[in-house]
Amino acid sequence: MMKVERITKVVQKETILNDINFNVELGHIIGVVGRNGVGKTTLLRTMVGILLPTNGDVMIDEASIFKQPAKKQDVMFVPDSPEALKQYSTNEIVRIYEATYHRFDRNYFYELMERFSLPTVKKITHYSKGMKALFSLILAFSTRAKYILLDEPTDGLDVIVKKQILQFLIEEVADGDVSIIISSHRLDELEFMCDEIILMKDGSIESHYELAEMKTMYKKVQVVFEKEMPADVTKHVNILNQTGRVYTLIIDQSDEEAEQVIANHQPVLFEELPISLEDLFVTKLGGDSDVS
Amino acid sequence: MLLNIDPKSVTPLYEQVIQQIKELCARGVLSPNEKLPSVRELSAQMLINPNTVSKAYRELERQGVIVSIHGRGTFISEDFISEQTPAQREKIKNELKQLVIDSYYAGVQKETLFSWLEDFYEEIGGEDDES
C-alpha cells in the first residue's frame, strides 16, 4: 500500500499542494483529474520524491520514501515526454536503468520491445512521439516498480498507439502486482479504466470517488418547468446547461429534498440521463472560467 | 468474444458485462463448457478496469452462469438456465409486470406485446415449452 499523507508543497509563498491525503492499493488504477495548473504534475513528482514536500510524507508499506530512499525502487514516474533520455541509445538506457533499479528486468524489457515492434536506436530522439511514449512505459514497467505514476500518457498520440498503451496498462494491472496512478485530461478514457478518481481543485483534493459509487451519488436529469426555473429549485441543484426552458441538472443524491422540491413544481418534463465523469468535472470545477 | 459496452447507459459497467454474457449464452453464441477470455484479456480488449470484469465474473459465477476452474480458466456452465434461483425468477416476474403496466399506459396492445415476445424468442433462438 502506498500512502500519501498530508502532502503540502509551498513554492515562493504560494501553496501548490494543500494537505493531500489518499491511499493507493495494489492492483488499482487511480485517475487524477483537474484543470491545467491545478498541481497534478507537482503531486506526481512529489509522490516519487523528485520534489520534496514542504510538509507531509509518502509512505510505501509503512516506510517513508524520503527517510528510506531505497523505497523509491518501488515507485516510477513517467513524464509526458522523456526529455532527459533523448540523447542516449536504447542499450545505454538499459544499462543506466539496470544500475539504478535493482529489479530491472532486462528480459521483460526486450520482450516488450519486440511485442510493440520497437527497434533499438542510437538516440531516443529518433523515435516518433508514439514510439517515445511506448518506450517510456516499457522502461517503467521493466523496473518492476509496484507503483507507476503516469503524467498524460496518451496526450497527442494517434488512436492506434493510444489503444496499445491503454491495453498494455490494463494488462499490467490485471496481473495484480502493480498499481497505476494516471493524470489525464482524457476523461472518456479514464471513466471506464479507473477504480478511483481524484478530482483536484486549487491544489487540494476536491473529491475522491470510487467510480461505480460516483454514478450513484449524483443524478443527471433534464427538466422543463411551465415557466422559468423556480428559485427554490436553484438552491438544490447544479445547472449544467440551459437551453431555453430546458435545463440539464446535476442532483446530489445526498440532498434528499432536491427531487421533492422539483416535483412540487410539477415539471412538464423530468427525465434521467446517464451521467459521465465529464459532467461531474464541469459541475465541480467549471465555476471559474479563467484559464490558468 | 465481443462485448459492446454502452458508455451512455445508466446501467453500471459490471452489470452490462453480466447482461451481455448472459445474452450471448441465451443466443447460443456462447455454448456450455466454452472457455471465456480471462479477466486480463477481456478488460484489455474492452479497455475497462480489470476489477470491474472480475466483479462481473464473480457475480456470474455466483449465479451459476459460469464456473472457474483453478489453473484452467473460466467456462460457461453445463446448464446455466436451470440453475437460476427462485429470487431471480421473482425479479424477472416483477420486471415483466412493470413492463406490462408501462405498455398499457403507452397504448401498446396486448397482441403487439405478445408478438414482440415471439420475435425476441426467435432472435435469441431459445426454445419454449410449446411443441
Short mmCIF file of N, CA and C in Angstrom, two decimals, chain B residues 6-95:
data_model
loop_
_atom_site.label_atom_id
_atom_site.label_comp_id
_atom_site.label_asym_id
_atom_site.label_seq_id
_atom_site.Cartn_x
_atom_site.Cartn_y
_atom_site.Cartn_z
N ASP B 6 -22.07 0.10 -23.61
CA ASP B 6 -22.69 1.37 -23.97
C ASP B 6 -22.30 2.43 -22.93
N PRO B 7 -21.40 3.33 -23.32
CA PRO B 7 -20.93 4.31 -22.33
C PRO B 7 -22.03 5.27 -21.90
N LYS B 8 -23.11 5.35 -22.69
CA LYS B 8 -24.19 6.29 -22.38
C LYS B 8 -25.28 5.66 -21.51
N SER B 9 -25.10 4.39 -21.19
CA SER B 9 -26.15 3.71 -20.43
C SER B 9 -26.09 4.06 -18.95
N VAL B 10 -27.25 4.05 -18.29
CA VAL B 10 -27.30 4.31 -16.86
C VAL B 10 -26.89 3.05 -16.08
N THR B 11 -26.97 1.89 -16.75
CA THR B 11 -26.61 0.62 -16.11
C THR B 11 -25.11 0.58 -15.81
N PRO B 12 -24.74 0.24 -14.55
CA PRO B 12 -23.32 0.16 -14.22
C PRO B 12 -22.57 -0.81 -15.14
N LEU B 13 -21.31 -0.49 -15.35
CA LEU B 13 -20.48 -1.23 -16.29
C LEU B 13 -20.45 -2.73 -16.00
N TYR B 14 -20.28 -3.12 -14.73
CA TYR B 14 -20.15 -4.55 -14.45
C TYR B 14 -21.47 -5.28 -14.72
N GLU B 15 -22.58 -4.57 -14.54
CA GLU B 15 -23.87 -5.19 -14.87
C GLU B 15 -24.04 -5.35 -16.37
N GLN B 16 -23.51 -4.39 -17.12
CA GLN B 16 -23.56 -4.52 -18.59
C GLN B 16 -22.79 -5.76 -19.04
N VAL B 17 -21.64 -6.00 -18.40
CA VAL B 17 -20.85 -7.19 -18.74
C VAL B 17 -21.67 -8.45 -18.45
N ILE B 18 -22.31 -8.47 -17.27
CA ILE B 18 -23.13 -9.62 -16.88
C ILE B 18 -24.25 -9.86 -17.89
N GLN B 19 -24.98 -8.79 -18.19
CA GLN B 19 -26.12 -8.93 -19.10
C GLN B 19 -25.69 -9.43 -20.47
N GLN B 20 -24.57 -8.88 -20.96
CA GLN B 20 -24.16 -9.25 -22.31
C GLN B 20 -23.68 -10.69 -22.39
N ILE B 21 -23.00 -11.14 -21.35
CA ILE B 21 -22.56 -12.54 -21.37
C ILE B 21 -23.77 -13.46 -21.31
N LYS B 22 -24.75 -13.09 -20.47
CA LYS B 22 -25.98 -13.89 -20.41
C LYS B 22 -26.67 -13.91 -21.77
N GLU B 23 -26.68 -12.74 -22.41
CA GLU B 23 -27.36 -12.66 -23.70
C GLU B 23 -26.66 -13.54 -24.73
N LEU B 24 -25.33 -13.50 -24.71
CA LEU B 24 -24.56 -14.33 -25.66
C LEU B 24 -24.82 -15.82 -25.41
N CYS B 25 -25.01 -16.18 -24.13
CA CYS B 25 -25.34 -17.57 -23.80
C CYS B 25 -26.71 -17.92 -24.35
N ALA B 26 -27.67 -17.01 -24.08
CA ALA B 26 -29.06 -17.28 -24.48
C ALA B 26 -29.16 -17.40 -25.99
N ARG B 27 -28.38 -16.60 -26.73
CA ARG B 27 -28.44 -16.65 -28.19
C ARG B 27 -27.63 -17.79 -28.76
N GLY B 28 -26.94 -18.50 -27.86
CA GLY B 28 -26.16 -19.64 -28.33
C GLY B 28 -24.82 -19.26 -28.93
N VAL B 29 -24.46 -17.97 -28.82
CA VAL B 29 -23.13 -17.56 -29.31
C VAL B 29 -22.07 -18.17 -28.41
N LEU B 30 -22.38 -18.24 -27.11
CA LEU B 30 -21.51 -18.94 -26.18
C LEU B 30 -22.22 -20.24 -25.79
N SER B 31 -21.54 -21.36 -25.91
CA SER B 31 -22.18 -22.63 -25.56
C SER B 31 -21.63 -23.17 -24.26
N PRO B 32 -22.39 -24.09 -23.63
CA PRO B 32 -21.91 -24.70 -22.38
C PRO B 32 -20.51 -25.28 -22.57
N ASN B 33 -19.71 -25.14 -21.51
CA ASN B 33 -18.32 -25.62 -21.48
C ASN B 33 -17.35 -24.78 -22.31
N GLU B 34 -17.88 -23.75 -22.96
CA GLU B 34 -16.97 -22.92 -23.75
C GLU B 34 -16.12 -22.04 -22.83
N LYS B 35 -14.87 -21.88 -23.22
CA LYS B 35 -13.95 -21.09 -22.39
C LYS B 35 -14.15 -19.60 -22.64
N LEU B 36 -14.21 -18.84 -21.55
CA LEU B 36 -14.32 -17.39 -21.67
C LEU B 36 -12.93 -16.77 -21.64
N PRO B 37 -12.79 -15.56 -22.21
CA PRO B 37 -11.49 -14.90 -22.09
C PRO B 37 -11.18 -14.63 -20.62
N SER B 38 -9.91 -14.56 -20.27
CA SER B 38 -9.54 -14.27 -18.88
C SER B 38 -9.90 -12.83 -18.57
N VAL B 39 -9.90 -12.50 -17.29
CA VAL B 39 -10.17 -11.13 -16.85
C VAL B 39 -9.20 -10.18 -17.55
N ARG B 40 -7.94 -10.59 -17.59
CA ARG B 40 -6.89 -9.79 -18.22
C ARG B 40 -7.22 -9.53 -19.69
N GLU B 41 -7.57 -10.60 -20.42
CA GLU B 41 -7.85 -10.46 -21.85
C GLU B 41 -9.08 -9.59 -22.10
N LEU B 42 -10.14 -9.90 -21.37
CA LEU B 42 -11.40 -9.19 -21.63
C LEU B 42 -11.29 -7.71 -21.26
N SER B 43 -10.65 -7.41 -20.13
CA SER B 43 -10.56 -6.00 -19.74
C SER B 43 -9.67 -5.22 -20.71
N ALA B 44 -8.59 -5.86 -21.19
CA ALA B 44 -7.70 -5.17 -22.14
C ALA B 44 -8.43 -4.95 -23.47
N GLN B 45 -9.18 -5.97 -23.89
CA GLN B 45 -9.91 -5.86 -25.14
C GLN B 45 -10.95 -4.74 -25.09
N MET B 46 -11.63 -4.65 -23.96
CA MET B 46 -12.71 -3.67 -23.84
C MET B 46 -12.21 -2.33 -23.30
N LEU B 47 -10.96 -2.27 -22.90
CA LEU B 47 -10.39 -1.08 -22.28
C LEU B 47 -11.19 -0.65 -21.04
N ILE B 48 -11.51 -1.63 -20.21
CA ILE B 48 -12.17 -1.29 -18.95
C ILE B 48 -11.38 -1.87 -17.79
N ASN B 49 -11.70 -1.38 -16.63
CA ASN B 49 -10.99 -1.74 -15.42
C ASN B 49 -11.04 -3.25 -15.14
N PRO B 50 -9.90 -3.88 -14.89
CA PRO B 50 -9.89 -5.33 -14.64
C PRO B 50 -10.74 -5.73 -13.43
N ASN B 51 -10.78 -4.87 -12.40
CA ASN B 51 -11.59 -5.22 -11.23
C ASN B 51 -13.08 -5.22 -11.54
N THR B 52 -13.48 -4.42 -12.54
CA THR B 52 -14.88 -4.42 -12.98
C THR B 52 -15.22 -5.77 -13.62
N VAL B 53 -14.31 -6.26 -14.45
CA VAL B 53 -14.54 -7.55 -15.10
C VAL B 53 -14.53 -8.67 -14.07
N SER B 54 -13.58 -8.62 -13.09
CA SER B 54 -13.61 -9.70 -12.09
C SER B 54 -14.87 -9.66 -11.27
N LYS B 55 -15.37 -8.46 -11.00
CA LYS B 55 -16.61 -8.35 -10.23
C LYS B 55 -17.76 -9.00 -11.02
N ALA B 56 -17.82 -8.73 -12.33
CA ALA B 56 -18.86 -9.32 -13.17
C ALA B 56 -18.72 -10.84 -13.20
N TYR B 57 -17.50 -11.33 -13.34
CA TYR B 57 -17.26 -12.78 -13.38
C TYR B 57 -17.67 -13.44 -12.05
N ARG B 58 -17.33 -12.76 -10.94
CA ARG B 58 -17.69 -13.32 -9.63
C ARG B 58 -19.20 -13.45 -9.50
N GLU B 59 -19.92 -12.40 -9.97
CA GLU B 59 -21.37 -12.42 -9.89
C GLU B 59 -21.96 -13.51 -10.81
N LEU B 60 -21.41 -13.62 -12.01
CA LEU B 60 -21.88 -14.65 -12.95
C LEU B 60 -21.64 -16.05 -12.37
N GLU B 61 -20.54 -16.18 -11.65
CA GLU B 61 -20.24 -17.47 -11.05
C GLU B 61 -21.21 -17.78 -9.91
N ARG B 62 -21.51 -16.74 -9.13
CA ARG B 62 -22.45 -16.88 -8.03
C ARG B 62 -23.83 -17.30 -8.56
N GLN B 63 -24.17 -16.75 -9.73
CA GLN B 63 -25.48 -17.08 -10.32
C GLN B 63 -25.45 -18.40 -11.07
N GLY B 64 -24.28 -19.01 -11.16
CA GLY B 64 -24.18 -20.31 -11.82
C GLY B 64 -24.09 -20.26 -13.33
N VAL B 65 -23.88 -19.07 -13.89
CA VAL B 65 -23.77 -18.96 -15.35
C VAL B 65 -22.41 -19.46 -15.82
N ILE B 66 -21.40 -19.17 -15.03
CA ILE B 66 -20.06 -19.62 -15.40
C ILE B 66 -19.41 -20.35 -14.22
N VAL B 67 -18.39 -21.14 -14.54
CA VAL B 67 -17.61 -21.77 -13.47
C VAL B 67 -16.15 -21.49 -13.74
N SER B 68 -15.39 -21.19 -12.68
CA SER B 68 -13.97 -21.06 -12.94
C SER B 68 -13.24 -22.21 -12.29
N ILE B 69 -12.35 -22.77 -13.06
CA ILE B 69 -11.59 -23.92 -12.59
C ILE B 69 -10.16 -23.45 -12.41
N HIS B 70 -9.68 -23.58 -11.19
CA HIS B 70 -8.37 -23.04 -10.87
C HIS B 70 -7.29 -23.58 -11.81
N GLY B 71 -6.54 -22.67 -12.37
CA GLY B 71 -5.45 -23.07 -13.25
C GLY B 71 -5.87 -23.36 -14.68
N ARG B 72 -7.17 -23.46 -14.94
CA ARG B 72 -7.62 -23.76 -16.30
C ARG B 72 -8.39 -22.63 -16.95
N GLY B 73 -9.07 -21.84 -16.13
CA GLY B 73 -9.79 -20.71 -16.69
C GLY B 73 -11.26 -20.70 -16.34
N THR B 74 -12.00 -19.88 -17.05
CA THR B 74 -13.41 -19.70 -16.77
C THR B 74 -14.24 -20.26 -17.92
N PHE B 75 -15.29 -21.00 -17.58
CA PHE B 75 -16.10 -21.67 -18.60
C PHE B 75 -17.58 -21.39 -18.40
N ILE B 76 -18.35 -21.48 -19.50
CA ILE B 76 -19.80 -21.39 -19.40
C ILE B 76 -20.30 -22.68 -18.74
N SER B 77 -21.27 -22.55 -17.82
CA SER B 77 -21.77 -23.72 -17.10
C SER B 77 -22.45 -24.70 -18.05
N GLU B 78 -22.48 -25.94 -17.61
CA GLU B 78 -23.14 -27.02 -18.35
C GLU B 78 -24.59 -26.66 -18.65
N ASP B 79 -25.30 -26.26 -17.63
CA ASP B 79 -26.72 -25.97 -17.81
C ASP B 79 -27.11 -24.80 -16.94
N PHE B 80 -26.75 -23.59 -17.42
CA PHE B 80 -26.90 -22.43 -16.55
C PHE B 80 -28.35 -22.02 -16.35
N ILE B 81 -29.22 -22.36 -17.33
CA ILE B 81 -30.60 -21.87 -17.27
C ILE B 81 -31.35 -22.47 -16.08
N SER B 82 -31.17 -23.76 -15.83
CA SER B 82 -31.93 -24.40 -14.76
C SER B 82 -31.43 -23.99 -13.38
N GLU B 83 -30.27 -23.32 -13.34
CA GLU B 83 -29.70 -23.01 -12.04
C GLU B 83 -30.09 -21.63 -11.50
N GLN B 84 -31.01 -20.96 -12.17
CA GLN B 84 -31.44 -19.66 -11.68
C GLN B 84 -32.24 -19.84 -10.37
N THR B 85 -32.04 -18.95 -9.45
CA THR B 85 -32.69 -19.09 -8.14
C THR B 85 -34.13 -18.56 -8.19
N PRO B 86 -34.98 -19.01 -7.24
CA PRO B 86 -36.36 -18.50 -7.18
C PRO B 86 -36.41 -16.98 -7.09
N ALA B 87 -35.45 -16.39 -6.36
CA ALA B 87 -35.44 -14.93 -6.19
C ALA B 87 -35.27 -14.24 -7.54
N GLN B 88 -34.44 -14.85 -8.39
CA GLN B 88 -34.22 -14.24 -9.70
C GLN B 88 -35.47 -14.36 -10.56
N ARG B 89 -36.17 -15.50 -10.44
CA ARG B 89 -37.41 -15.67 -11.20
C ARG B 89 -38.43 -14.63 -10.76
N GLU B 90 -38.47 -14.41 -9.47
CA GLU B 90 -39.40 -13.44 -8.91
C GLU B 90 -39.11 -12.03 -9.45
N LYS B 91 -37.80 -11.73 -9.53
CA LYS B 91 -37.35 -10.42 -10.01
C LYS B 91 -37.79 -10.23 -11.46
N ILE B 92 -37.61 -11.27 -12.26
CA ILE B 92 -37.98 -11.19 -13.67
C ILE B 92 -39.50 -11.00 -13.79
N LYS B 93 -40.23 -11.73 -12.95
CA LYS B 93 -41.69 -11.64 -12.99
C LYS B 93 -42.14 -10.21 -12.68
N ASN B 94 -41.52 -9.59 -11.66
CA ASN B 94 -41.88 -8.23 -11.30
C ASN B 94 -41.53 -7.23 -12.39
N GLU B 95 -40.37 -7.47 -13.03
CA GLU B 95 -39.96 -6.57 -14.10
C GLU B 95 -40.94 -6.65 -15.26
#
